[in-house]
Amino acid sequence: MATIYQVAERAGVSLSTVSRVLNGKTTVNATLKAKVEKAMVELNYRPNSVARSLATSRSDSVGILVSELNTPFFGDLMQGVESTLRAADKHVIITVGHNNLTTEQDAVEFLISRNCDALIMHAEAMKDEDLIALNEKRLPISLVNRQVKGLENNCIALDNEKGGYLATTHLLELGHRDIAYISGPMKIRDACQRLKGHKRALEEAGVAYNPFLTFEGHYEEEDGKTGLLELMSRDTPFSALVCANDWMASGAMSCARDLGMDLPHDLSIVGFDDVVFAHHVYPRLTTVSNPIADMAKMSAQYILNTLYGHTHNVQRLFEPTLVVRESTMAYES
Amino acid sequence: MATIYQVAERAGVSLSTVSRVLNGKTTVNATLKAKVEKAMVELNYRPNSVARSLATSRSDSVGILVSELNTPFFGDLMQGVESTLRAADKHVIITVGHNNLTTEQDAVEFLISRNCDALIMHAEAMKDEDLIALNEKRLPISLVNRQVKGLENNCIALDNEKGGYLATTHLLELGHRDIAYISGPMKIRDACQRLKGHKRALEEAGVAYNPFLTFEGHYEEEDGKTGLLELMSRDTPFSALVCANDWMASGAMSCARDLGMDLPHDLSIVGFDDVVFAHHVYPRLTTVSNPIADMAKMSAQYILNTLYGHTHNVQRLFEPTLVVRESTMAYES
DNA sequence: CTGTTAGCGCCTTCAG
DNA sequence: CTGAAGGCGCTAACAG
């Protein structure tokens, strides 16, 4: 690969001149500039971003931390960030945290050692204080789908409580009173908030919350099945079910069908996230949309602002909306 | 951030010694080594991989090119590569090609300028000769889901022809004779091969191929719908349909249901890829499994072999298998 | 086994 | 506006 030095030699100028036309910061005599550019194409010159990064300790790329690579949720997240960053000529380095503390920390170290200018993270295992320290002492970060006290500006989150509220309210409006709930793991923030919204909706409707109607899952498809089975074994009848994400909803639907139930007549089901397959299931899933791609985009814009002087508006709290499809229907006594 | 020099100073040794304990290539006196390690933790030292990369022109990371970030297929691909590479302590830099020539080339240049040691690519737009040149003149590459003449060793691919054959044979064995086919874009290799397999199955069964029963789509969900509608408008009855991927199959299923058809009684449908949502659709989709995660893993192992002296076995051609679920049933006259 | 000395490719003062 | 010189953090011969 040609280096800046060879370009300089061929163009008959010094390497600083080449550097200047490369970066376009300072003005360069038009003739020299032309010569340099000619030399560059002739040599098929490509700047080495590693060298540049070492010299400037910047890299024009931002690190991304996701929990998994192969789920629709994170797919949308990555895609949202990548496309808006790329439009600004920034690049993206993606790492995986697997919802595990050590892995997340390793990933962060890797990204930093790669001179990333900033980090956009979906951190699940790292603690609030770690994140605060990271942001203060190391490099700017933005958190997607999480709210950290003391880092309000950096957080882009969904109003999960409202989402839970919407789901349950929808069911209440359809006349359901006995509403079961399969939650995510309660150690995860958003899972708590969604459940909280569910409870508020019940309360406002004057329906007593019955702990026997809720089951704690792990956000995985399998939990929809085991949850439904468990709930049904408790001898507390219910006519509707809200699941804290679409995976569990899909699991519950399959299970219900295997049990010979007729959906949605025998059971109305609401999901959460409106993940890509939500309208592939049958009946098509009524769910709460989680505009993760938009949030990701916003997160990227925030980084663009703080790092490269852009001036996008940044919206920090996103409102979920209810997407009514065919998996819910009016209560039939 | 602490540098190797500061560590050396604090430990009272030269920086080459520090470098040595860092890389562990040569032996270092145990006492000195201890001193160095102590200094490293005290200073919370982290090696700067950019500097290392500049000095060695290696980076212990391999670039990945996918077409999209937010689809199950590429999700599995990325996940397969990432996990096996990470197990070998290599990192991954992911870029997106969007099935567009310029974008793909930019992505490749970015990865090279980042000193990636190798590339694992799902290249769709770049031409065979570009890929050959890339591999010969620049850096080792491995191609997933593509076969290039002259690059046999670097290619990990699925026997798509066999997949098409399996899908149609399954239907034939169920007694269907009039089998419609919604293909992918014929400019894409695998789409051609899948169709070829379909034709071979018909031929072997003594069923004449009827061009009126095939429709060319673009591998998108929408094509399932438009394809089905178009095929039905051609007044050539059929009792079964194979779609060249699951997205189109899902689209066709929704459309069929909207048309009031009873699945699978009124129409048996087979998909291709066995993508994550294939068993979320209803009826659960019979499809041809595409072990993309395994292929991705193999691709990573190939790179590990050629680059870092590993000695994994590498399987270059993968056999698809038929996954029979509930979207197909015996022909009813 | 250890320290010294050059670079890796580029940017960035500083003079001119 | 241009060139010379030093340095980013680390590795890799080369002597000792």
XYZ file of C-alpha atoms in Angstrom, chain B:
333
model
C -4.128 6.561 29.746
C -0.909 5.077 30.846
C 1.583 4.124 28.176
C 4.088 1.338 28.028
C 6.786 3.879 28.730
C 5.314 4.922 32.047
C 4.985 1.319 33.054
C 8.637 0.763 32.229
C 9.677 3.781 34.251
C 7.653 2.776 37.262
C 8.929 -0.787 37.117
C 12.467 0.425 36.599
C 13.010 -1.481 33.375
C 13.221 -0.628 29.727
C 10.142 -0.485 27.620
C 11.161 -3.499 25.601
C 10.934 -5.573 28.724
C 7.443 -4.373 29.279
C 6.622 -5.158 25.715
C 7.963 -8.645 26.247
C 5.884 -9.469 29.247
C 2.966 -8.052 27.364
C 3.345 -10.375 24.444
C 4.815 -13.312 26.259
C 6.819 -14.377 23.230
C 10.218 -14.352 24.864
C 11.066 -15.352 28.374
C 11.520 -12.662 30.948
C 13.212 -12.877 34.314
C 10.554 -13.698 36.872
C 11.433 -10.851 39.221
C 11.321 -8.238 36.526
C 8.150 -9.710 35.188
C 6.512 -9.382 38.592
C 7.636 -5.784 38.878
C 6.236 -4.984 35.490
C 2.957 -6.640 36.214
C 2.682 -4.760 39.454
C 3.320 -1.490 37.715
C 0.720 -2.360 35.123
C -2.063 -2.868 37.591
C -1.038 0.155 39.607
C -1.265 2.334 36.583
C -4.311 0.524 35.290
C -2.430 0.098 32.064
C -4.235 -0.968 28.892
C -2.299 -1.653 25.731
C -3.303 0.601 22.892
C -4.210 -1.717 20.092
C -4.056 1.026 17.518
C -0.403 1.633 18.223
C 0.291 -2.050 18.244
C -1.528 -2.452 15.007
C 0.478 0.301 13.397
C 3.719 -1.272 14.502
C 2.855 -4.788 13.433
C 0.429 -4.051 10.628
C -1.769 -6.677 12.152
C -4.745 -6.179 14.355
C -6.008 -9.526 15.602
C -9.334 -8.618 14.215
C -11.172 -9.634 11.120
C -13.598 -7.588 9.133
C -17.069 -8.783 8.370
C -19.252 -7.644 5.551
C -22.955 -8.333 5.683
C -25.742 -6.973 3.550
C -28.001 -5.921 6.387
C -27.812 -5.763 10.142
C -31.421 -6.343 11.002
C -32.434 -9.617 9.471
C -32.385 -13.040 11.101
C -30.215 -14.455 8.348
C -27.413 -11.957 8.838
C -27.957 -12.006 12.551
C -27.108 -15.674 12.572
C -24.195 -15.091 10.265
C -22.667 -12.411 12.455
C -23.304 -14.377 15.591
C -21.668 -17.490 14.146
C -18.549 -15.639 13.137
C -18.299 -13.502 16.225
C -18.573 -16.307 18.712
C -15.983 -18.536 17.119
C -13.546 -15.722 16.538
C -13.956 -14.395 20.012
C -13.269 -17.828 21.420
C -9.913 -17.512 19.688
C -9.374 -14.059 21.111
C -9.863 -12.340 17.835
C -12.157 -9.439 17.342
C -14.603 -8.551 14.697
C -15.383 -5.351 12.858
C -18.724 -5.369 11.128
C -19.704 -3.322 8.119
C -22.755 -3.203 5.917
C -22.896 -3.522 2.155
C -26.607 -3.054 1.459
C -26.259 -5.180 -1.611
C -24.766 -2.183 -3.363
C -21.450 -2.152 -5.197
C -20.104 1.184 -4.002
C -21.132 0.554 -0.442
C -19.516 -2.840 -0.467
C -16.288 -1.441 -1.822
C -16.253 1.376 0.701
C -16.799 -1.101 3.451
C -13.910 -3.202 2.240
C -11.626 -0.185 2.065
C -12.611 0.818 5.553
C -11.849 -2.617 6.898
C -8.509 -2.706 5.149
C -7.593 0.756 6.320
C -8.314 -0.530 9.798
C -5.652 -3.171 9.312
C -8.009 -6.088 9.529
C -6.082 -9.300 9.186
C -8.716 -10.888 6.988
C -12.237 -10.431 5.704
C -15.291 -12.628 5.977
C -17.759 -11.464 3.436
C -21.275 -11.967 2.280
C -20.639 -10.031 -0.884
C -23.488 -9.711 -3.289
C -22.576 -6.852 -5.566
C -18.840 -7.250 -6.001
C -17.787 -9.256 -8.985
C -15.862 -12.506 -8.940
C -12.733 -10.923 -10.337
C -12.765 -8.171 -7.726
C -12.923 -10.773 -5.034
C -10.100 -12.766 -6.554
C -7.948 -9.670 -6.840
C -8.785 -8.696 -3.289
C -7.708 -12.052 -2.000
C -4.502 -12.143 -4.006
C -3.262 -8.619 -3.644
C -4.599 -7.394 -0.375
C -5.596 -9.801 2.351
C -7.104 -13.236 2.886
C -10.836 -13.391 2.478
C -13.509 -15.956 3.028
C -16.836 -15.910 1.250
C -19.964 -17.115 2.916
C -22.866 -18.311 0.850
C -21.146 -17.848 -2.460
C -19.013 -19.873 -4.798
C -16.389 -18.243 -6.936
C -14.417 -20.074 -9.546
C -10.740 -19.784 -8.693
C -11.492 -19.182 -5.028
C -12.784 -22.607 -4.140
C -10.837 -22.792 -0.921
C -12.220 -19.547 0.409
C -15.846 -20.285 -0.241
C -18.297 -21.757 2.211
C -21.593 -22.385 0.574
C -24.880 -24.155 0.745
C -25.985 -26.654 -1.836
C -28.874 -24.508 -2.906
C -29.776 -26.713 -5.799
C -30.307 -29.587 -3.458
C -32.403 -27.381 -1.219
C -34.753 -26.553 -4.041
C -34.828 -30.205 -4.930
C -35.732 -31.213 -1.386
C -38.550 -28.719 -1.128
C -40.237 -29.811 -4.306
C -39.610 -33.498 -3.760
C -41.336 -33.258 -0.420
C -44.398 -31.874 -2.115
C -44.292 -34.465 -4.869
C -44.122 -37.220 -2.318
C -47.216 -35.796 -0.707
C -48.961 -36.306 -4.004
C -48.927 -32.788 -5.339
C -48.422 -32.386 -9.088
C -49.221 -28.778 -9.725
C -46.592 -26.939 -7.785
C -46.114 -23.216 -8.045
C -42.810 -21.527 -7.335
C -41.968 -18.030 -6.196
C -38.280 -17.490 -6.818
C -35.760 -14.916 -5.714
C -34.251 -12.482 -8.205
C -32.647 -14.511 -10.966
C -29.581 -12.299 -10.996
C -28.707 -13.748 -7.630
C -26.888 -17.036 -7.807
C -28.613 -18.911 -5.043
C -32.005 -17.995 -6.411
C -31.099 -19.644 -9.719
C -29.797 -22.734 -8.064
C -32.836 -23.176 -5.908
C -35.066 -22.951 -8.935
C -32.836 -25.405 -10.752
C -33.333 -27.904 -7.977
C -37.045 -27.412 -8.195
C -36.965 -28.213 -11.884
C -34.829 -31.269 -11.413
C -37.236 -32.650 -8.840
C -40.143 -32.168 -11.231
C -38.242 -33.768 -14.038
C -37.261 -36.807 -12.034
C -40.876 -37.246 -11.048
C -41.996 -36.990 -14.627
C -43.895 -33.778 -14.112
C -43.514 -31.219 -16.848
C -42.217 -27.823 -15.752
C -44.754 -25.121 -16.426
C -43.321 -21.605 -16.579
C -46.751 -20.193 -15.823
C -46.388 -21.593 -12.353
C -43.311 -19.616 -11.446
C -43.022 -16.028 -10.398
C -39.839 -14.053 -9.843
C -39.705 -12.032 -6.628
C -37.011 -10.153 -4.759
C -36.822 -12.259 -1.644
C -39.047 -9.832 0.209
C -42.189 -10.509 2.162
C -44.273 -8.412 -0.148
C -43.309 -10.632 -3.069
C -45.054 -13.537 -1.422
C -48.279 -11.663 -1.651
C -47.906 -10.220 -5.124
C -46.540 -13.511 -6.340
C -49.430 -15.528 -5.036
C -51.939 -13.082 -6.446
C -50.223 -13.069 -9.809
C -49.974 -16.848 -9.949
C -53.610 -17.273 -9.069
C -54.603 -14.878 -11.781
C -52.961 -17.040 -14.401
C -55.718 -19.632 -14.385
C -53.303 -22.474 -13.927
C -54.424 -24.255 -10.785
C -51.927 -25.463 -8.216
C -52.219 -27.199 -4.905
C -48.815 -26.393 -3.509
C -46.323 -23.564 -3.485
C -42.656 -23.382 -2.789
C -41.144 -20.030 -1.957
C -37.434 -19.476 -2.319
C -37.212 -17.969 1.155
C -39.228 -17.794 4.328
C -40.078 -14.131 4.023
C -41.916 -14.676 0.807
C -43.510 -17.800 2.239
C -44.800 -15.810 5.174
C -46.111 -13.133 2.863
C -47.858 -15.742 0.773
C -49.383 -17.322 3.850
C -50.816 -14.060 5.120
C -52.171 -13.306 1.709
C -53.722 -16.736 1.357
C -55.398 -16.397 4.707
C -56.678 -12.961 3.838
C -58.163 -14.577 0.741
C -60.077 -16.908 3.004
C -58.028 -19.980 2.229
C -57.689 -22.674 4.832
C -54.051 -23.589 5.286
C -52.621 -26.065 4.619
C -55.748 -27.727 3.189
C -56.216 -25.322 0.377
C -52.529 -24.807 -0.264
C -49.381 -26.458 0.954
C -46.485 -24.053 1.334
C -42.770 -24.666 1.703
C -40.237 -21.994 2.563
C -36.470 -21.810 2.492
C -33.851 -20.829 5.099
C -35.632 -21.820 8.293
C -35.232 -18.377 9.605
C -36.062 -17.642 13.217
C -39.700 -16.820 12.692
C -40.436 -19.902 10.578
C -42.004 -21.638 13.512
C -43.788 -18.519 14.653
C -45.989 -18.375 11.600
C -49.194 -20.332 11.483
C -49.345 -23.014 10.400
C -45.724 -23.533 11.341
C -43.716 -23.413 8.208
C -42.263 -26.445 6.518
C -39.008 -25.215 5.118
C -35.501 -26.029 4.038
C -32.975 -25.336 6.708
C -30.034 -23.188 5.808
C -27.373 -23.717 8.440
C -25.998 -20.245 8.058
C -24.652 -20.067 11.581
C -22.653 -23.235 10.995
C -21.395 -21.949 7.709
C -20.370 -18.722 9.334
C -18.542 -20.642 11.989
C -16.744 -22.645 9.368
C -15.772 -19.520 7.570
C -14.259 -18.196 10.757
C -12.376 -21.428 11.269
C -10.982 -21.244 7.789
C -9.657 -17.787 8.564
C -8.267 -18.966 11.859
C -6.409 -21.666 9.966
C -4.903 -19.510 7.286
C -4.099 -16.617 9.525
C -3.214 -17.801 12.951
C -2.102 -21.361 12.371
C -5.133 -23.150 13.658
C -5.952 -26.552 12.222
C -9.695 -26.886 12.162
C -11.354 -29.088 9.643
C -13.181 -26.972 7.167
C -16.253 -28.155 5.396
C -16.942 -26.101 2.328
C -20.259 -27.358 1.055
C -23.208 -27.591 3.383
C -26.207 -29.785 2.858
C -29.614 -28.288 3.442
C -32.195 -30.430 5.147
C -35.933 -30.429 5.006
C -37.741 -29.350 8.142
C -41.260 -30.665 8.005
C -43.739 -28.716 10.046
C -47.393 -28.039 9.522
C -47.701 -25.922 6.437
C -47.717 -28.886 4.067
C -50.027 -31.868 3.815
C -50.980 -34.648 1.452
C -52.715 -33.692 -1.743
C -56.491 -33.862 -1.543
C -58.143 -34.186 -4.897
